[in-house]
Coordinates of C-alpha atoms and ligand atoms in Angstrom, one line a residue:
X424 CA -136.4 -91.7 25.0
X425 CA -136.8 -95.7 25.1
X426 CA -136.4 -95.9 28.8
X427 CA -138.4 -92.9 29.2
X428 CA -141.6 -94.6 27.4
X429 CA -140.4 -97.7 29.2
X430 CA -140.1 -96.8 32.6
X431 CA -142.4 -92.9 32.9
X432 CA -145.4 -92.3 31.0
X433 CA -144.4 -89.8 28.0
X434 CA -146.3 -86.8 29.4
X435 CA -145.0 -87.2 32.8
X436 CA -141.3 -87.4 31.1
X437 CA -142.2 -84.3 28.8
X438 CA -143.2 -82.8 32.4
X439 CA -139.9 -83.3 34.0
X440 CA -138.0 -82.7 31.1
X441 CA -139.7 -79.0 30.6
X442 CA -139.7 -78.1 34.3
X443 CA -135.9 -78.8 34.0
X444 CA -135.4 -76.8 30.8
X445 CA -137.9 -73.8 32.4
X446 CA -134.9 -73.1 34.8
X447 CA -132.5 -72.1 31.9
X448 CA -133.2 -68.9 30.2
X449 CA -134.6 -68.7 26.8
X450 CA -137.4 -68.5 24.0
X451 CA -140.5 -70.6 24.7
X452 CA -140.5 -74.1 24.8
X453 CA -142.0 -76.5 22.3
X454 CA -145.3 -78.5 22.6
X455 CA -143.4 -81.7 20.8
X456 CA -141.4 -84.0 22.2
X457 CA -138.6 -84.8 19.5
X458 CA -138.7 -80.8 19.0
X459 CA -137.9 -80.6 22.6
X460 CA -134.7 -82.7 22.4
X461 CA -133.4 -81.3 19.6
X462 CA -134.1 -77.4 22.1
X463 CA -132.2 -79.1 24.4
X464 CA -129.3 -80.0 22.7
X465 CA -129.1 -76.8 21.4
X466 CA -129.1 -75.1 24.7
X467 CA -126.5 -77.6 26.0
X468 CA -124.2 -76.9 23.2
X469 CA -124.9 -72.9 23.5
X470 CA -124.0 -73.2 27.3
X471 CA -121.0 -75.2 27.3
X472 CA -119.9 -72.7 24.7
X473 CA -121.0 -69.8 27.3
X474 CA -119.2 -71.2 29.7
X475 CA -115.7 -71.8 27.6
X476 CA -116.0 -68.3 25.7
X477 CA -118.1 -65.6 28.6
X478 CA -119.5 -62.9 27.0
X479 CA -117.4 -59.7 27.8
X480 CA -120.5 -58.5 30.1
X481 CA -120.8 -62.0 31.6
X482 CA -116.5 -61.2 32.4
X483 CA -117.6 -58.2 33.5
X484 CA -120.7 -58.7 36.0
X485 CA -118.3 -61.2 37.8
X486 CA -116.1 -58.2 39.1
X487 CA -117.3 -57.2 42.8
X488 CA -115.7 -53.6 42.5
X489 CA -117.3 -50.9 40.0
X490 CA -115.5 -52.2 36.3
X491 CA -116.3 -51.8 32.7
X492 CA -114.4 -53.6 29.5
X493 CA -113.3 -50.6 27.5
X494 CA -113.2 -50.9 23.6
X495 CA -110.9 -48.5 21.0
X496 CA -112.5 -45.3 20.7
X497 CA -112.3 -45.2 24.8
X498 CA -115.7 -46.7 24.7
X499 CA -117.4 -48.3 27.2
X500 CA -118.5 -52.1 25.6
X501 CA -119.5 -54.0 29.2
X502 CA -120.0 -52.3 32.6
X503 CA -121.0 -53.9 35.8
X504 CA -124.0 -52.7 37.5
X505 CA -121.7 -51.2 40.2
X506 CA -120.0 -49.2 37.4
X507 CA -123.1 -47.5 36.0
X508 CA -124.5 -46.9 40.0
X509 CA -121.2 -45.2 41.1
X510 CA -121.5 -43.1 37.9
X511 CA -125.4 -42.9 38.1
X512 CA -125.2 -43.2 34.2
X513 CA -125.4 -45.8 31.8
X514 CA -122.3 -46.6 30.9
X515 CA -122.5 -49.4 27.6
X516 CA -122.1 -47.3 24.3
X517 CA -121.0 -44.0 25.9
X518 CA -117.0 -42.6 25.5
X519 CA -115.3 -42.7 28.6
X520 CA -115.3 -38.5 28.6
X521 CA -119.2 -38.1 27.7
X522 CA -119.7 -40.6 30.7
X523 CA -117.6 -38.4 33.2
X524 CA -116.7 -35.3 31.7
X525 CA -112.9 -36.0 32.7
X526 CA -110.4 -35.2 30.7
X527 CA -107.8 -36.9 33.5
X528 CA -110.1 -40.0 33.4
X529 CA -110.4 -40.2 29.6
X530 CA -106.4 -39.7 29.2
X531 CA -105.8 -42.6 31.3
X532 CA -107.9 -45.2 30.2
X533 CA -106.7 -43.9 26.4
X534 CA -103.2 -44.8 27.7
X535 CA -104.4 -48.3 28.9
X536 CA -105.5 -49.0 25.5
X537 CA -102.0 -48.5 23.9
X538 CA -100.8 -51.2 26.4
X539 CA -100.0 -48.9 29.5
X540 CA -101.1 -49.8 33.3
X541 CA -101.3 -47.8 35.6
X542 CA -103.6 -46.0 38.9
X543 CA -104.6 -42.9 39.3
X544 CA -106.8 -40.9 41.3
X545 CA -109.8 -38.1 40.1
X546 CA -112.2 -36.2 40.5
X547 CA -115.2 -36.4 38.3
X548 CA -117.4 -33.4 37.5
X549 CA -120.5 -34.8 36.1
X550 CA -120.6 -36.7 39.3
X551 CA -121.1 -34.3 42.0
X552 CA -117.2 -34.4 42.3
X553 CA -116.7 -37.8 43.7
X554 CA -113.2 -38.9 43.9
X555 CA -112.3 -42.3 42.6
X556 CA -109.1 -44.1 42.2
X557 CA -108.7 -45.6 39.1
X558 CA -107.0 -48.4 37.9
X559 CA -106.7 -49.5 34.5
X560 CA -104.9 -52.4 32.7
X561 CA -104.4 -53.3 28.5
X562 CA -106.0 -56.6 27.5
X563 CA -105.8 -58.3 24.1
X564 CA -107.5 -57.1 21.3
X565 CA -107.1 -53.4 22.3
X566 CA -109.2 -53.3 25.0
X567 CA -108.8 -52.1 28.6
X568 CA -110.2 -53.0 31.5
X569 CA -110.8 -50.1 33.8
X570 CA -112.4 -50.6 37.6
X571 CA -113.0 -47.6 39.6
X572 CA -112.9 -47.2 43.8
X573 CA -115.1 -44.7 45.5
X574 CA -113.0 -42.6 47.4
X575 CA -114.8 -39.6 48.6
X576 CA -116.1 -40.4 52.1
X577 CA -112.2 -41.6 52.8
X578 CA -111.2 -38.1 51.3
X579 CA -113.5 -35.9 53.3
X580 CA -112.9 -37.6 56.2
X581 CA -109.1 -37.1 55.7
X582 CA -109.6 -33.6 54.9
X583 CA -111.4 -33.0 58.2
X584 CA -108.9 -34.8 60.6
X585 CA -106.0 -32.9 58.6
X586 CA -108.0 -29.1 59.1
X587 CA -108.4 -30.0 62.8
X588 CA -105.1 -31.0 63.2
X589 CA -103.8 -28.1 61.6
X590 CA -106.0 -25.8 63.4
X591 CA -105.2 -27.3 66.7
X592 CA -101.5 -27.2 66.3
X593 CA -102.0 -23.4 65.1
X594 CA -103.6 -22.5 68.3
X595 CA -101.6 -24.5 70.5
X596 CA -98.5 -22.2 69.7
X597 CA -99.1 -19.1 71.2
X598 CA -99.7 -20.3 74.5
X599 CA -96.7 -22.6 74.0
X600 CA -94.3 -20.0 73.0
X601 CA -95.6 -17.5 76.2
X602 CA -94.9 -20.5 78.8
X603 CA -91.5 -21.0 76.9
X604 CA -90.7 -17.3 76.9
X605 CA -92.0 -17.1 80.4
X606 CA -89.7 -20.1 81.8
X607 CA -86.8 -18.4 80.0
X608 CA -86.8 -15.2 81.5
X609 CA -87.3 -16.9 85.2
X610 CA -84.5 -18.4 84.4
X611 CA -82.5 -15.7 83.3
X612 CA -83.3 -14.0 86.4
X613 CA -81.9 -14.6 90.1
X614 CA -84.3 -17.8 90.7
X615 CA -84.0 -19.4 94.2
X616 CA -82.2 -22.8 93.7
X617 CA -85.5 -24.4 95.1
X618 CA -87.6 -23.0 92.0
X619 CA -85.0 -23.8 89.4
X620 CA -85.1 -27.7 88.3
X621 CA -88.5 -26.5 88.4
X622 CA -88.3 -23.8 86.3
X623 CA -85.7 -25.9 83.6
X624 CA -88.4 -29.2 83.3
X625 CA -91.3 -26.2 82.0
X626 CA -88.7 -24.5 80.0
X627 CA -87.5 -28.1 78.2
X628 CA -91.4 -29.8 78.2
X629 CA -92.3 -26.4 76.2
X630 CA -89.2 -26.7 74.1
X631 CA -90.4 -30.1 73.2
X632 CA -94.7 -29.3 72.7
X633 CA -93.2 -26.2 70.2
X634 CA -91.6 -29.0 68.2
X635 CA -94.5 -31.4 68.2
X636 CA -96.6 -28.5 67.3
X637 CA -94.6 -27.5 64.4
X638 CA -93.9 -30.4 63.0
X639 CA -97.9 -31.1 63.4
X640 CA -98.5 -28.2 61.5
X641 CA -95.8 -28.8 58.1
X642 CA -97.1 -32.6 58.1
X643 CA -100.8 -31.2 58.2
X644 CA -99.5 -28.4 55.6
X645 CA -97.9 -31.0 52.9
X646 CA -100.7 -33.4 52.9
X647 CA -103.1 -30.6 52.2
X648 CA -100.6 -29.3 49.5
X649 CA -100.1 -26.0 51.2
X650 CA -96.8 -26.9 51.0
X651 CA -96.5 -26.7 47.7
X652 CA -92.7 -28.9 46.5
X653 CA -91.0 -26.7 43.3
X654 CA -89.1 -29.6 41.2
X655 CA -85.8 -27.8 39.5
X656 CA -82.2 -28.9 39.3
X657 CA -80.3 -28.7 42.6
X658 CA -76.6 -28.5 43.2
X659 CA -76.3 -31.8 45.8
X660 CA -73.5 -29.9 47.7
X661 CA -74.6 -26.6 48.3
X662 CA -77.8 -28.0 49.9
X663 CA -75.7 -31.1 51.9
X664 CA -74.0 -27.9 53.1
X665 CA -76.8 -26.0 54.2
X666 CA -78.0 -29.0 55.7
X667 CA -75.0 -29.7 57.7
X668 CA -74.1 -26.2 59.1
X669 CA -77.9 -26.1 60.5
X670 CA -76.9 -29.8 62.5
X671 CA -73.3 -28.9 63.3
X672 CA -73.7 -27.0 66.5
X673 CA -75.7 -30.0 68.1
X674 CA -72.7 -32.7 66.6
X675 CA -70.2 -30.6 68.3
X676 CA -72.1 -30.3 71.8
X677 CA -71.5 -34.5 71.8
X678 CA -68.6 -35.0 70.5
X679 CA -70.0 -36.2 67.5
X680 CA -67.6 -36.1 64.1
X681 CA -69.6 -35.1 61.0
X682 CA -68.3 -36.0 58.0
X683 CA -69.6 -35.8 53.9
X684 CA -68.3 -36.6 51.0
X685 CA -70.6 -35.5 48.2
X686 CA -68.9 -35.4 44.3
X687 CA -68.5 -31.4 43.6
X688 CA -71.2 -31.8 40.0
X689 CA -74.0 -33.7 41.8
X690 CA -77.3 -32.3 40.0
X691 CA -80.5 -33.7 42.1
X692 CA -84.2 -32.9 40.6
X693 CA -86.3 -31.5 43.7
X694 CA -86.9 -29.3 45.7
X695 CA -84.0 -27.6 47.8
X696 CA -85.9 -26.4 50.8
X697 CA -87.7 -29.9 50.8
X698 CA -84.2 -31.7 50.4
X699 CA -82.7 -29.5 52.8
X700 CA -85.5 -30.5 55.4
X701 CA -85.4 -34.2 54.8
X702 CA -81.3 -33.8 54.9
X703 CA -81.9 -32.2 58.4
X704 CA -84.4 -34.7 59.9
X705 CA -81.9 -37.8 58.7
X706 CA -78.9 -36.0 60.4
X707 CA -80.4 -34.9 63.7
X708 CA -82.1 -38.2 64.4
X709 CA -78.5 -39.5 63.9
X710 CA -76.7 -37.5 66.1
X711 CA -79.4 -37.7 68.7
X712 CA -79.4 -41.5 68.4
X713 CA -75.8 -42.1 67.7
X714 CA -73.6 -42.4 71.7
X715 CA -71.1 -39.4 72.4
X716 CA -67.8 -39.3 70.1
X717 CA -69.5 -41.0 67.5
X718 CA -69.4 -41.0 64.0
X719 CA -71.9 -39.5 61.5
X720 CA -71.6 -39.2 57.7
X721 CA -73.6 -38.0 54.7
X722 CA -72.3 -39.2 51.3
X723 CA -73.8 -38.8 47.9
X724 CA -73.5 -40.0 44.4
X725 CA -75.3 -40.8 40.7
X726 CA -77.0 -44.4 40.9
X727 CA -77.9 -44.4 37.2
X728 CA -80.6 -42.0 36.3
X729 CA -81.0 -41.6 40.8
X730 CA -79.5 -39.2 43.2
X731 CA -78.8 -41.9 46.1
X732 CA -77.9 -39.6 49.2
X733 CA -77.0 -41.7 52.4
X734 CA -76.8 -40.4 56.6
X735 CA -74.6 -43.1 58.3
X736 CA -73.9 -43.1 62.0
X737 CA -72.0 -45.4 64.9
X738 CA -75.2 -45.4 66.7
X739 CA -77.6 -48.5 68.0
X740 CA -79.1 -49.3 64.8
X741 CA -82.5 -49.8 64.4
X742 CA -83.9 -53.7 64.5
X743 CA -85.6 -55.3 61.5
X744 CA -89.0 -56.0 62.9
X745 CA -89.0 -51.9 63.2
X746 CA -87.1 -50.8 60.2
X747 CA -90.5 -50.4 57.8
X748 CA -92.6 -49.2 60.8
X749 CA -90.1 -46.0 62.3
X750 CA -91.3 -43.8 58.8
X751 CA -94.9 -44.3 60.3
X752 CA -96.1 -41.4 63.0
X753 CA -95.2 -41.0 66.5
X754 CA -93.9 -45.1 65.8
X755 CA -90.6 -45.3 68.0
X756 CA -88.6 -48.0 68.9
X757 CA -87.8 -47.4 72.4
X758 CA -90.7 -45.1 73.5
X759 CA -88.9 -43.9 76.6
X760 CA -85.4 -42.7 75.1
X761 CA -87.1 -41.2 72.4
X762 CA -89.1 -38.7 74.2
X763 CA -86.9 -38.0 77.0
X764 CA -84.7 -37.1 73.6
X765 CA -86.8 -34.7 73.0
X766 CA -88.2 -36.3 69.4
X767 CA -91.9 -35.5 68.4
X768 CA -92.1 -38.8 66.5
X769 CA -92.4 -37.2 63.1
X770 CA -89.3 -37.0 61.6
X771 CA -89.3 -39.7 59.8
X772 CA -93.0 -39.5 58.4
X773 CA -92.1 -36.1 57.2
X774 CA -89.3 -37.6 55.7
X775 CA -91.3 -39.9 54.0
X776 CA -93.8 -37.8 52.7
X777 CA -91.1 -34.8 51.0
X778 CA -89.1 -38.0 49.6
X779 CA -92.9 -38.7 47.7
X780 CA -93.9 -35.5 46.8
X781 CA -90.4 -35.0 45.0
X782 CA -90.7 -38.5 43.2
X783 CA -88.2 -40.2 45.5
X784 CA -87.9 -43.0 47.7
X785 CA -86.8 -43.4 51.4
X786 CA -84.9 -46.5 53.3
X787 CA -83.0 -48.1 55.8
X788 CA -80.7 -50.7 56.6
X789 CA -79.3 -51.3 59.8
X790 CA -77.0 -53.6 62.3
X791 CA -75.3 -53.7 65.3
X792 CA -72.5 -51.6 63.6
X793 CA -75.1 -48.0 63.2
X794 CA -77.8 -47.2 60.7
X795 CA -77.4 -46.1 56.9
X796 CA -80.9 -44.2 56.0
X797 CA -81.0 -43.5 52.1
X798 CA -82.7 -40.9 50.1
X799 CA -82.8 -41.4 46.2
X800 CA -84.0 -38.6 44.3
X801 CA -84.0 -38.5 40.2
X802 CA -80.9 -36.7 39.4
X803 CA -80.8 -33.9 36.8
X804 CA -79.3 -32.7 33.7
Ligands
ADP1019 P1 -88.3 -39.1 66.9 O1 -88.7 -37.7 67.1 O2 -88.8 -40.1 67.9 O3 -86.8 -39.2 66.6 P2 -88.5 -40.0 64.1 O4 -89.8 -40.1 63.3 O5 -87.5 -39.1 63.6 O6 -89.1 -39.6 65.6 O7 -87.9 -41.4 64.3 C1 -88.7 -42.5 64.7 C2 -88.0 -43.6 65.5 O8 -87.0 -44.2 64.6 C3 -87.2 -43.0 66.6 O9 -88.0 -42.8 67.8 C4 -86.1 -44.0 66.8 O10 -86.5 -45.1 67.6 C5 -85.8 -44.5 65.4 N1 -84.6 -43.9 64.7 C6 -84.6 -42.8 63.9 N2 -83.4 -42.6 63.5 C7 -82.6 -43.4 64.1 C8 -81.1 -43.6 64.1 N3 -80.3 -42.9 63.3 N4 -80.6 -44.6 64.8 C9 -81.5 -45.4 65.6 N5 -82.8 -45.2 65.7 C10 -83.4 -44.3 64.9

């Protein structure tokens, strides 16, 4: 204050010093001077206090996605303005259930607050059925913190690109089956030898957009869930059998030895036409990869509480820049080969996609030796 009086006439300091305190929030501030010092010390002390100890709403405004600080009782205690928009509700006060009118949602965060985290995706009925995708995560005290995505315009959009899809690979089989039968009954008939290579490319190109179109339509079909998966316990041979004897005729035509050794006991949770499919995708991309008079194996065995069902062959293997990327659609490594194989590009997303829906996991690991692709699958009682 002594250099103040010395230097700046006191109401010109009193000026400055007010105009500076007028930016930080507050009551009022006092007419006298030494009343004024002692305001801003107090404010000083509060803020640096703030600032080591933020207020769970001052925590909370600083998230940029839709979150909220939730208390015992599965009570919202701080939400972000982003949370209260995407609910169109205020939040602060309310139960998580009396907020959304999910049960789902209000199950989950209750699980957060007995230390559990985890994601999840809902709908929520007092909101016009907007989809979210939850996440929620235990913090000290008993609290949770919960932040919410939108996900509905992803959703719909989804939904409309799977209906096409479907729709289109519906109508694109009859025609394809008529050129198909058509071709074959040329065939089967006295065709000059002019018309015949002909006649074998439209038969083999229909062959091949019959299989696109299917497999089209059961990828479409499991992501909608009209493919519905039925979980139960599985004997692991009689479906590696099944699965083999569909592939055996095409191992034969190359010279291809197919081997298994799967232990006789073998229980695998899932489903058996799913497992069956998967089993049949892994083995016919092996033989069609793997050079004539090759070898292809399918072993299984208990991993712990897992299934771990393995497809080896003797083929070219599959390099590691590709190795995550080939369970992606219509991804193949050597674009040429695989077509003039006849592939449609979505085995291995199928794969992918009946390995999740039965709570499993899909791999592979590969040199110069041939390919292993793994399946594990949680085994059963
Ligand atoms: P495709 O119909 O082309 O076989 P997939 O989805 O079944 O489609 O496989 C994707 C790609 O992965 C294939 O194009 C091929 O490049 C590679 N691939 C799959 N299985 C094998 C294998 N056993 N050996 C070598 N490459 C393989």
């Amino acid at each position: 204050m002594a250099l103040f009086k010395r230097v700046v006439p006191l109401p010109e300091a009193i000026a400055v010093i007010r105009g500076a305190l007028e930016t930080i929030d507050g009551p009022p501030l006092p007419l006298d001077l030494e009343e004024l010092s002692a305001s801003l010390s107090r404010r000083a002390s509060a803020m640096s206090a703030a600032a080591a100890n933020p207020s769970p709403q001052a925590m909370i405004d600083a998230f940029p996605e839709p979150a909220a600080l939730i208390e015992p009782g599965c009570r919202f205690l701080a939400a972000n303005s982003a949370l209260d928009d995407l609910l169109a509700v205020r939040t602060v006060g309310r139960t998580v259930l009396q907020a959304t009118r999910s049960d789902k949602l209000s199950e989950f965060t209750s699980r957060a607050l007995t230390g559990c985290a985890d994601r999840c995706e809902v709908t929520l009925p007092a909101q016009d059925n907007k989809i979210v995708g939850a996440m929620a995560a235990p913090l000290p005290g008993g609290r949770a913190l919960l932040v919410l995505r939108d996900l509905t315009a992803q959703k719909r959009a989804e939904a409309v690109r799977g209906d096409f899809i479907a729709n289109a690979s519906h109508e694109l089989r009859t025609p394809v089956s008529a050129i198909s039968g058509a071709a074959e009954t040329l065939l089967g008939m006295e065709a000059d030898d002019n018309a015949r290579p002909f006649l074998e490319m439209i038969a083999r190109q229909a062959a091949r957009l019959s299989r696109l179109t299917s497999d089209l339509l059961d990828l479409s079909r499991m992501e909608s869930g009209q493919w519905p998966v039925e979980l139960g316990s599985q004997n692991a041979v009689a479906v590696c059998e099944s699965a083999l004897q569909f592939v055996k005729e095409r191992a034969d035509a190359k010279g291809i030895h197919l081997g298994a050794d799967v232990p006789e006991r073998l229980k695998v949770c899932c489903d058996a036409r799913a497992l069956e499919q998967i089993l049949v995708n892994l083995l016919d991309n092996a033989i069609k990869y793997t050079p004539e008079n090759g070898r292809v194996t399918l072993l299984a065995d208990a991993a712990g509480p897992h299934v771990m069902i393995s497809v080896l062959d003797t083929g070219p293997g599959v390099e590691v820049r590709h190795q995550r990327r080939i369970f992606e659609r219509f991804y193949r490594v050597d674009r040429g080969r695989a077509r003039a194989d006849g592939g449609s590009g979505l085995g291995l997303a199928i794969v992918k996609h009946l390995a999740q829906v039965q709570g499993g996991e899909v791999g592979v690991e590969s040199g110069r030796g041939g390919s292993r692709f793994w399946l594990k699958l949680p085994s059963a009682p």
